[in-house]
Short mmCIF file of C-alpha atoms and ligand atoms in Angstrom, two decimals:
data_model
loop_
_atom_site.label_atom_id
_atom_site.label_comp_id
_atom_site.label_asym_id
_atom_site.label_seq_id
_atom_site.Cartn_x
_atom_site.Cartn_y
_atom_site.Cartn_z
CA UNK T 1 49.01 11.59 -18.10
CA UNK T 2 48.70 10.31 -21.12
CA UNK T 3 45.14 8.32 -20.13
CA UNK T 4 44.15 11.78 -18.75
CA UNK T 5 44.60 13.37 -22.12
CA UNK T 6 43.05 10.70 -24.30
CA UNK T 7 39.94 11.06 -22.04
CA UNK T 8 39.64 14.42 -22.95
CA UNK T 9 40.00 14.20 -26.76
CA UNK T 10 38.19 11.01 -27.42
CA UNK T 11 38.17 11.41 -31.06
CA UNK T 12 41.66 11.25 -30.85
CA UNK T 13 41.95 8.04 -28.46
CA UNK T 14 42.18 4.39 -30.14
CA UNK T 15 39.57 2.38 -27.59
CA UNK T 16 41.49 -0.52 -25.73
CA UNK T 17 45.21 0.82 -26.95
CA UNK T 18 44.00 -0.78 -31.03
CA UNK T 19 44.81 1.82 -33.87
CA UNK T 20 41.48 2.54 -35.45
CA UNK T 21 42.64 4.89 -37.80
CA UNK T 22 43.29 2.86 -40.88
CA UNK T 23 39.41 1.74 -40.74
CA UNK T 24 37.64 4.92 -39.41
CA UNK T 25 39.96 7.31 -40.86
CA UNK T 26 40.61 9.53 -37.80
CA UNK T 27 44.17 10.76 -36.99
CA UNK T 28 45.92 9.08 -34.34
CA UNK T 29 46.70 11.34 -31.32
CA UNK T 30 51.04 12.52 -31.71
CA UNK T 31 51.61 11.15 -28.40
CA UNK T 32 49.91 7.94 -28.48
CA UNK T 33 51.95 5.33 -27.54
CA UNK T 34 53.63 3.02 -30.36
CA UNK T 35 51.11 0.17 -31.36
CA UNK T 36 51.97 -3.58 -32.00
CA UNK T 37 51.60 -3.94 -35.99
CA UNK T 38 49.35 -5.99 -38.14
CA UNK T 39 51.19 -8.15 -40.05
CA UNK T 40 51.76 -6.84 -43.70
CA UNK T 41 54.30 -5.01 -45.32
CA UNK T 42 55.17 -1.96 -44.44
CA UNK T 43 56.82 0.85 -46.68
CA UNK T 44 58.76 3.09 -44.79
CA UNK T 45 60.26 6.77 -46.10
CA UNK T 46 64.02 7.35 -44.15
CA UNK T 47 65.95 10.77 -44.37
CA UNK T 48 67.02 11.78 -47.78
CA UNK T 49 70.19 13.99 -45.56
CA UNK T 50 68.73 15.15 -42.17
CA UNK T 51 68.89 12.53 -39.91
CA UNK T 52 65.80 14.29 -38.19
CA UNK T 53 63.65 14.13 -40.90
CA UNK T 54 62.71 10.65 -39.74
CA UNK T 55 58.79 10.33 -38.56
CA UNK T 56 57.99 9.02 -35.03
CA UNK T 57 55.84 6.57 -36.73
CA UNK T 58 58.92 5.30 -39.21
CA UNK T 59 61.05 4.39 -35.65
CA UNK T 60 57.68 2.88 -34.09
CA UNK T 61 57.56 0.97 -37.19
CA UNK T 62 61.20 -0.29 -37.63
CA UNK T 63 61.10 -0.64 -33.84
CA UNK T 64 58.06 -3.13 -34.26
CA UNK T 65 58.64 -4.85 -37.24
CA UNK T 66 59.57 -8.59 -36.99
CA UNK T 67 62.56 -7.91 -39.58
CA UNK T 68 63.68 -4.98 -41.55
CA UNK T 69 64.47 -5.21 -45.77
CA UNK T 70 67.16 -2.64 -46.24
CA UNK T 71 68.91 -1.99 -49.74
CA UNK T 72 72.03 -2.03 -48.35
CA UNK T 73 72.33 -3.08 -44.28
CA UNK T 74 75.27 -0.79 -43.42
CA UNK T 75 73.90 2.01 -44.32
CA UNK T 76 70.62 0.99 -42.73
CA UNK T 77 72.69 0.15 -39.61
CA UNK T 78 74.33 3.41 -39.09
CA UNK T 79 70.13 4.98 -39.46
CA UNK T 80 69.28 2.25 -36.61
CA UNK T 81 72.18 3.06 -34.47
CA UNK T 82 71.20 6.71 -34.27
CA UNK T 83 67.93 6.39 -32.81
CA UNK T 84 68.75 2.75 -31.05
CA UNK T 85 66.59 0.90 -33.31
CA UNK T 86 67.93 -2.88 -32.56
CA UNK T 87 65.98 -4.23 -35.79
CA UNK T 88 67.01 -7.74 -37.68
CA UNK T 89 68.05 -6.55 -40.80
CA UNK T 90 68.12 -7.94 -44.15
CA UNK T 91 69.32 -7.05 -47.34
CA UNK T 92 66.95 -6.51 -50.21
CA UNK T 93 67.90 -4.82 -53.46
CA UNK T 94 67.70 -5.52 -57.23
CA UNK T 95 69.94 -8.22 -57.45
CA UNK T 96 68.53 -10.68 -54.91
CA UNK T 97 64.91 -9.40 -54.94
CA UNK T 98 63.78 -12.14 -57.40
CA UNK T 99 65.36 -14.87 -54.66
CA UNK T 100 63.93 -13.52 -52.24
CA UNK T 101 60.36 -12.59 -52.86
CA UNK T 102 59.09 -15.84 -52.25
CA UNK T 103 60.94 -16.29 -48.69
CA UNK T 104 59.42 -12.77 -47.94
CA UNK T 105 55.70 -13.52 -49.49
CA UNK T 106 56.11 -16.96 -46.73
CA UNK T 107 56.80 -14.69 -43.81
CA UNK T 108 53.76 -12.57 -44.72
CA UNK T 109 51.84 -15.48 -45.14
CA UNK T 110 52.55 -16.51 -41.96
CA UNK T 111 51.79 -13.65 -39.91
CA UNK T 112 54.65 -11.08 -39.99
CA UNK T 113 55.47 -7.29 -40.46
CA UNK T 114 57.84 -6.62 -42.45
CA UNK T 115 59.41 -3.24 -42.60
CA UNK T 116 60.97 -2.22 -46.36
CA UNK T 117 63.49 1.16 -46.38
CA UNK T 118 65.98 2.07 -49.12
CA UNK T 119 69.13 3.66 -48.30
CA UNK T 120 67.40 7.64 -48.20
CA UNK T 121 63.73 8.70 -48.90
CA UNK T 122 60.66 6.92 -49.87
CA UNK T 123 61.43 2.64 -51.03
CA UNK T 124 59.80 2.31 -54.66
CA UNK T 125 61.00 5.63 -55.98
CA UNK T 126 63.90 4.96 -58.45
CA UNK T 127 64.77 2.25 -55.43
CA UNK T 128 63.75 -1.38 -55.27
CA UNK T 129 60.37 -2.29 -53.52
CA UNK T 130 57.40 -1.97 -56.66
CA UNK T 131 57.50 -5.88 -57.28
CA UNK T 132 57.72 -7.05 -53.46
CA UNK T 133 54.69 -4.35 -52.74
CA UNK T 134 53.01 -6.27 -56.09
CA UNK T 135 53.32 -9.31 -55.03
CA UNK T 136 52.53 -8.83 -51.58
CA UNK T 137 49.31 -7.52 -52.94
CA UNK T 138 48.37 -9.83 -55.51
CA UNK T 139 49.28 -12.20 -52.72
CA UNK T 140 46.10 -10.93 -50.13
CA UNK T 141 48.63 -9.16 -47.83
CA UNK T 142 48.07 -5.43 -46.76
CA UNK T 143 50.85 -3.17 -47.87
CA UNK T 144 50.86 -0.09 -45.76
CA UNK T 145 52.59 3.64 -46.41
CA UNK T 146 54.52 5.37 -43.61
CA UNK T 147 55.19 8.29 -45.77
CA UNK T 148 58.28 10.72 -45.36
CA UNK T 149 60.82 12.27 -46.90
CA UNK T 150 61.22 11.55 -50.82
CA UNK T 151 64.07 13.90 -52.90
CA UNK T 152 61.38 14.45 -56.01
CA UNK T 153 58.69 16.49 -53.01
CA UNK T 154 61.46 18.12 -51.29
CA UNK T 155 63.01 19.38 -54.98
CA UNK T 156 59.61 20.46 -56.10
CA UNK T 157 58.21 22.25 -53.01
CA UNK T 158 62.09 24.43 -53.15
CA UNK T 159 62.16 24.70 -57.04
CA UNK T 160 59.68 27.70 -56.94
CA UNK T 161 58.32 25.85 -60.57
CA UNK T 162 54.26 24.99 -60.75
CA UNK T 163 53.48 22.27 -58.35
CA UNK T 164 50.23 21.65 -59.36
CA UNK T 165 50.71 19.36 -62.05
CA UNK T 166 53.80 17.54 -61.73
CA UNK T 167 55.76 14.26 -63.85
CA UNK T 168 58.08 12.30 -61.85
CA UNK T 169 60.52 11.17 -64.73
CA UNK T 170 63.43 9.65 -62.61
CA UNK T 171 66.55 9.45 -64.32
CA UNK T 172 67.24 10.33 -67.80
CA UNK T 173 69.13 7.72 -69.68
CA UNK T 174 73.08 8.16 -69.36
CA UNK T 175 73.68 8.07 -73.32
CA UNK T 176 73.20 11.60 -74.78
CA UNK T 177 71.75 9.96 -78.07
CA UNK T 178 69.03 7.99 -75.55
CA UNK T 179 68.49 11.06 -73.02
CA UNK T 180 67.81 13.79 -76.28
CA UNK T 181 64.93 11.38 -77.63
CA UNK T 182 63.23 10.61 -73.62
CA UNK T 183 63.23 14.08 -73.43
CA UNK T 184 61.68 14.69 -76.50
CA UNK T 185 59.14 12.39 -75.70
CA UNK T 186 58.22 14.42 -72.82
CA UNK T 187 58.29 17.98 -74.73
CA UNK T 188 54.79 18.55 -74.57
CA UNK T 189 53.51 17.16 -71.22
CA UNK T 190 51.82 20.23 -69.37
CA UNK T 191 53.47 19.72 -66.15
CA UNK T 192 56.61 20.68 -64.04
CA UNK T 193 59.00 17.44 -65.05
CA UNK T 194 61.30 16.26 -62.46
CA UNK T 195 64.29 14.25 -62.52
CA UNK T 196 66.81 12.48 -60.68
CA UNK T 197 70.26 13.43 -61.49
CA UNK T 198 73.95 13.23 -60.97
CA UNK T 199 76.56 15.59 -60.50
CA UNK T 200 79.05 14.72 -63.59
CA UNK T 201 76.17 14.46 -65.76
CA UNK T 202 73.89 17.31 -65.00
CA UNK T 203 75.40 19.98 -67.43
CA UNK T 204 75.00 17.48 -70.42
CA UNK T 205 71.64 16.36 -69.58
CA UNK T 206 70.61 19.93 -69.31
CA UNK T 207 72.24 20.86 -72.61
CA UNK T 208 70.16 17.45 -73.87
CA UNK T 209 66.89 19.07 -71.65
CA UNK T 210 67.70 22.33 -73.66
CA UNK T 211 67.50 20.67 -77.08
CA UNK T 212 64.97 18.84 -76.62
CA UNK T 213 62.43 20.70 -74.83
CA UNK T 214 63.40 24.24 -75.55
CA UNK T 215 66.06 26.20 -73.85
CA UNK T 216 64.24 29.43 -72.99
CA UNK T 217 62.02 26.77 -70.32
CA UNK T 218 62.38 28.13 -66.88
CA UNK T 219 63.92 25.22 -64.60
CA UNK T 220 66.12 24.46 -61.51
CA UNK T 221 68.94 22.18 -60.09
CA UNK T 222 67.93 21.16 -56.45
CA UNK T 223 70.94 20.04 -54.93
CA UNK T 224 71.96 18.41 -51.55
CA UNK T 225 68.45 18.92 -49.96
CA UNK T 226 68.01 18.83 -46.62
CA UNK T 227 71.76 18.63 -46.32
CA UNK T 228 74.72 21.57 -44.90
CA UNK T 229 74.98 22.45 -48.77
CA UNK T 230 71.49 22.26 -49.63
CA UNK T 231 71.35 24.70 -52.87
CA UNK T 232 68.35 25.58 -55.44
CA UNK T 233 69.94 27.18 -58.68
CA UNK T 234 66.59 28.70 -60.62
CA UNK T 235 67.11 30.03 -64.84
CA UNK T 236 65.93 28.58 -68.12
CA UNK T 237 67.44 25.52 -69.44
CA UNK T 238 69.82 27.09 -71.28
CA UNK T 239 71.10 29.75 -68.62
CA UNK T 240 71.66 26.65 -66.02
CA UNK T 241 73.52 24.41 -68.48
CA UNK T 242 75.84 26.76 -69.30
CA UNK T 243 76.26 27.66 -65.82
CA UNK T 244 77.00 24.31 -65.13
CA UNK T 245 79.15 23.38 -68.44
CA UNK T 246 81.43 26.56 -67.00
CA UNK T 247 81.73 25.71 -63.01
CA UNK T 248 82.57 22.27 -63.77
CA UNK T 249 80.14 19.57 -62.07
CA UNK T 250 78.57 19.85 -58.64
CA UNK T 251 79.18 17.72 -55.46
CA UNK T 252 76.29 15.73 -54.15
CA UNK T 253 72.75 14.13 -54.84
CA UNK T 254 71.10 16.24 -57.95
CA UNK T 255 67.20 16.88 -58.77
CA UNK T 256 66.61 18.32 -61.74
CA UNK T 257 63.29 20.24 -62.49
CA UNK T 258 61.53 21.63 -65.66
CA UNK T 259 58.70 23.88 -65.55
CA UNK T 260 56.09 23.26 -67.72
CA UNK T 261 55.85 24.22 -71.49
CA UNK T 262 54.14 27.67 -72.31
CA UNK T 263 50.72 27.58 -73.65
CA UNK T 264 50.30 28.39 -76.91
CA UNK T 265 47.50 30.71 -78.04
CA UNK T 266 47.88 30.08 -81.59
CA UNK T 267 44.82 27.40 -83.05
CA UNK T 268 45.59 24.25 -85.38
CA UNK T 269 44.48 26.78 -88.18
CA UNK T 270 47.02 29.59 -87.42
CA UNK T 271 50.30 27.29 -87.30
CA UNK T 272 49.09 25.43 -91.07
CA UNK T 273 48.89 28.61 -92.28
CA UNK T 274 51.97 30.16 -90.91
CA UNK T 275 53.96 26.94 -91.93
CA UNK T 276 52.56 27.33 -95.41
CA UNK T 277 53.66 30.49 -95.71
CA UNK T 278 56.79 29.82 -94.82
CA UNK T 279 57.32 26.65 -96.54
CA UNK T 280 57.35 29.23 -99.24
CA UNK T 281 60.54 30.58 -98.73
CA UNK T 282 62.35 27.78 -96.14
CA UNK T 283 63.25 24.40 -96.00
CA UNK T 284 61.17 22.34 -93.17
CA UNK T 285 63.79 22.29 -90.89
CA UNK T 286 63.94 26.19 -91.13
CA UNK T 287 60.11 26.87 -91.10
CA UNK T 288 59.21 24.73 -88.33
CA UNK T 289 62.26 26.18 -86.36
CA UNK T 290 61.13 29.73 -87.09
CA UNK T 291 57.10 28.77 -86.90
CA UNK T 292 58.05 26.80 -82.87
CA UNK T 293 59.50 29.91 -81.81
CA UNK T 294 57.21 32.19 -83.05
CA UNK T 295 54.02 30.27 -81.50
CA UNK T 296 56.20 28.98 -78.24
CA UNK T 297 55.89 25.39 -79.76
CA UNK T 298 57.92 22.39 -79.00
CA UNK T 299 60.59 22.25 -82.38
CA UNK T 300 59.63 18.24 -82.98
CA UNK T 301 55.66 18.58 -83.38
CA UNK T 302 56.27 21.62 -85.60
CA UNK T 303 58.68 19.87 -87.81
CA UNK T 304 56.41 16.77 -88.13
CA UNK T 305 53.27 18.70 -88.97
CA UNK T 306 55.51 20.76 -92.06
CA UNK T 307 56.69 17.31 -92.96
CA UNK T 308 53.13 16.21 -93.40
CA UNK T 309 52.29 19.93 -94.81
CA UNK T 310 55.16 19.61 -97.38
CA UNK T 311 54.43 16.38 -98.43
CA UNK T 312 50.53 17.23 -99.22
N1 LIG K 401 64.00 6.88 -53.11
C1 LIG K 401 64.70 8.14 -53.08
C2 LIG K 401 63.70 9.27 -52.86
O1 LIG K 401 62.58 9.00 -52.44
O2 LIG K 401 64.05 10.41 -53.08
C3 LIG K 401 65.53 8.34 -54.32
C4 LIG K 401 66.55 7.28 -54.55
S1 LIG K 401 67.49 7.50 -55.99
C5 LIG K 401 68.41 6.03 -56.05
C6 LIG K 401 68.71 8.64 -55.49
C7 LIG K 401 68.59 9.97 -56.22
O3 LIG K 401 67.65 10.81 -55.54
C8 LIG K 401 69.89 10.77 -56.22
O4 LIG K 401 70.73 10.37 -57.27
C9 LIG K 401 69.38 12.18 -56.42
O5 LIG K 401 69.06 12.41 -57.76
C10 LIG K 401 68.08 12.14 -55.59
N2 LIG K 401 68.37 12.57 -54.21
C11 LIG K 401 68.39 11.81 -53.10
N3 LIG K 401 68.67 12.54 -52.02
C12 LIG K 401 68.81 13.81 -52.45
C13 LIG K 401 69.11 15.05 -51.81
N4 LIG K 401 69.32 15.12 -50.50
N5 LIG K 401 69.17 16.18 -52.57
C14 LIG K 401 68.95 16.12 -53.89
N6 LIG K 401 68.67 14.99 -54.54
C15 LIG K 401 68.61 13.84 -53.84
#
């Protein structure tokens, strides 16, 4: 049946069973069977909550792969068990990659796959994996995606915020003093910002997000995605913080979004001359305060250009 098919859709059929599409760039048919692998290390997205999220080609791949780097091997285990993966497992995580690397870079060296998964979405974001994939790299070996799930797509695609420019920031610093000045740092990027959060933090970091970026911003709370509680709470930064600050903190795995800053219309010219004028009358904490607001500008440029302004 399935020779019958392929004969009919050659674009679609690998010649002699070999997986051509990495070189030619053609899709591989959905029902082709599961290849053997080239050796190299391969990067492979798990569910983030739905168990069914996984991708035929993640199980052909942890099926296939000579051993299987997990960040922690029970939970790994119980994602094997449900769809009868019997892969060796092996733990990897930030506090025996360093040992490990080497033992890893040997296997590669000498002709294995090696399959890399974190315990939900996509290995290398906010999860261990960057240096093994560098190495493995600057070592010759090919490091190949098998993209899936990742919390930061599935937050932004349900957040209803611009997706066309987007900042993965992962998480915020836990200190308030630490989180107010990352923020800060990011008050002027012209993109939807997204972090990772947790539930006993996320009405403090959004009071920090609020002070730092500007509380009228429109943003959202993605929460349990994918999952039986799966929620998207939309308002500004201010609205969702004191939502949050009231109903005490949330159950489950948190992504926090921030859409991006409004444009100003107002020229270089126009804000001198409106800070001037009101360095008249205020101090410079008051003028830029009143001069941001006016203008939609974020409070800390403001205040250092009337600092500059004020002192000639
Ligand atoms: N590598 C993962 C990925 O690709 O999404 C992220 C790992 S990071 C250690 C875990 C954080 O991702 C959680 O603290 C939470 O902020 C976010 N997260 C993971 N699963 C989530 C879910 N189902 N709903 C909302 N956020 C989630």
């Amino acid at each position: 049946m399935l020779l019958a098919m392929s004969s009919r859709i050659p674009s679609l059929n690998p010649p002699e069973g070999r997986d051509t599409s990495r070189v030619s760039g053609e899709p591989t048919s959905a029902t082709s069977p599961a290849q053997a692998l080239d050796a190299g290390l391969y990067i492979v997205a798990t569910p983030i909550g739905n168990l069914r999220d996984i991708t035929l080609r993640a199980l052909d791949t942890l099926r296939a792969a000579d051993e299987v780097l997990a960040e922690d091997t029970r939970v790994a285990r119980r994602l094997l068990d449900a769809y009868n993966v019997t892969a060796k497992l092996s733990p990897y995580h930030d506090h025996n990659g360093a040992k490990r690397r080497p033992e890893i870079l040997k296997k590669l060296a000498d002709g294995a796959t090696i399959a890399l998964i974190s315990d939900a979405g996509t290995p290398l974001v906010s999860d261990p994996g960057w240096k093994l994939s560098r190495d493995a790299l600057e070592a010759g070996h090919r490091v190949y995606p098998v993209p899936g799930p990742s919390a930061l797509l599935a937050g932004l695609v349900a957040s209803g915020l611009a997706s066309d420019r987007f900042m993965f920031c992962g998480f915020l610093p836990p200190k308030s003093g630490a989180r107010r000045k990352a923020a800060a740092e990011l008050a002027t990027v012209p993109a939807t910002l997204v972090f990772y959060e947790s539930g006993p933090r996320l009405a403090d970091s959004l009071r920090d997000l609020a002070s730092a970026l500007g509380g009228g911003r429109d943003a959202a709370v993605a929460r349990e995605l994918t999952k039986l509680f799966e929620e998207t709470r939309r308002g500004t930064l201010d609205a969702l913080a004191d939502h949050y600050a009231e109903h005490g903190p949330p159950k489950g795995e948190i992504v926090v979004l921030v859409g991006p800053p409004e444009k100003s219309t107002a020229s270089a010219e126009m804000i001198d001359q409106a800070l001037t004028e009101a360095l008249k009358s205020q101090s410079v904490k008051h003028a830029a305060a009143e001069i941001a607001e006016l203008y939609s500008l974020p409070k800390r440029d403001v205040y250092q250009r009337a600092l500059r302004l004020k002192d000639g």
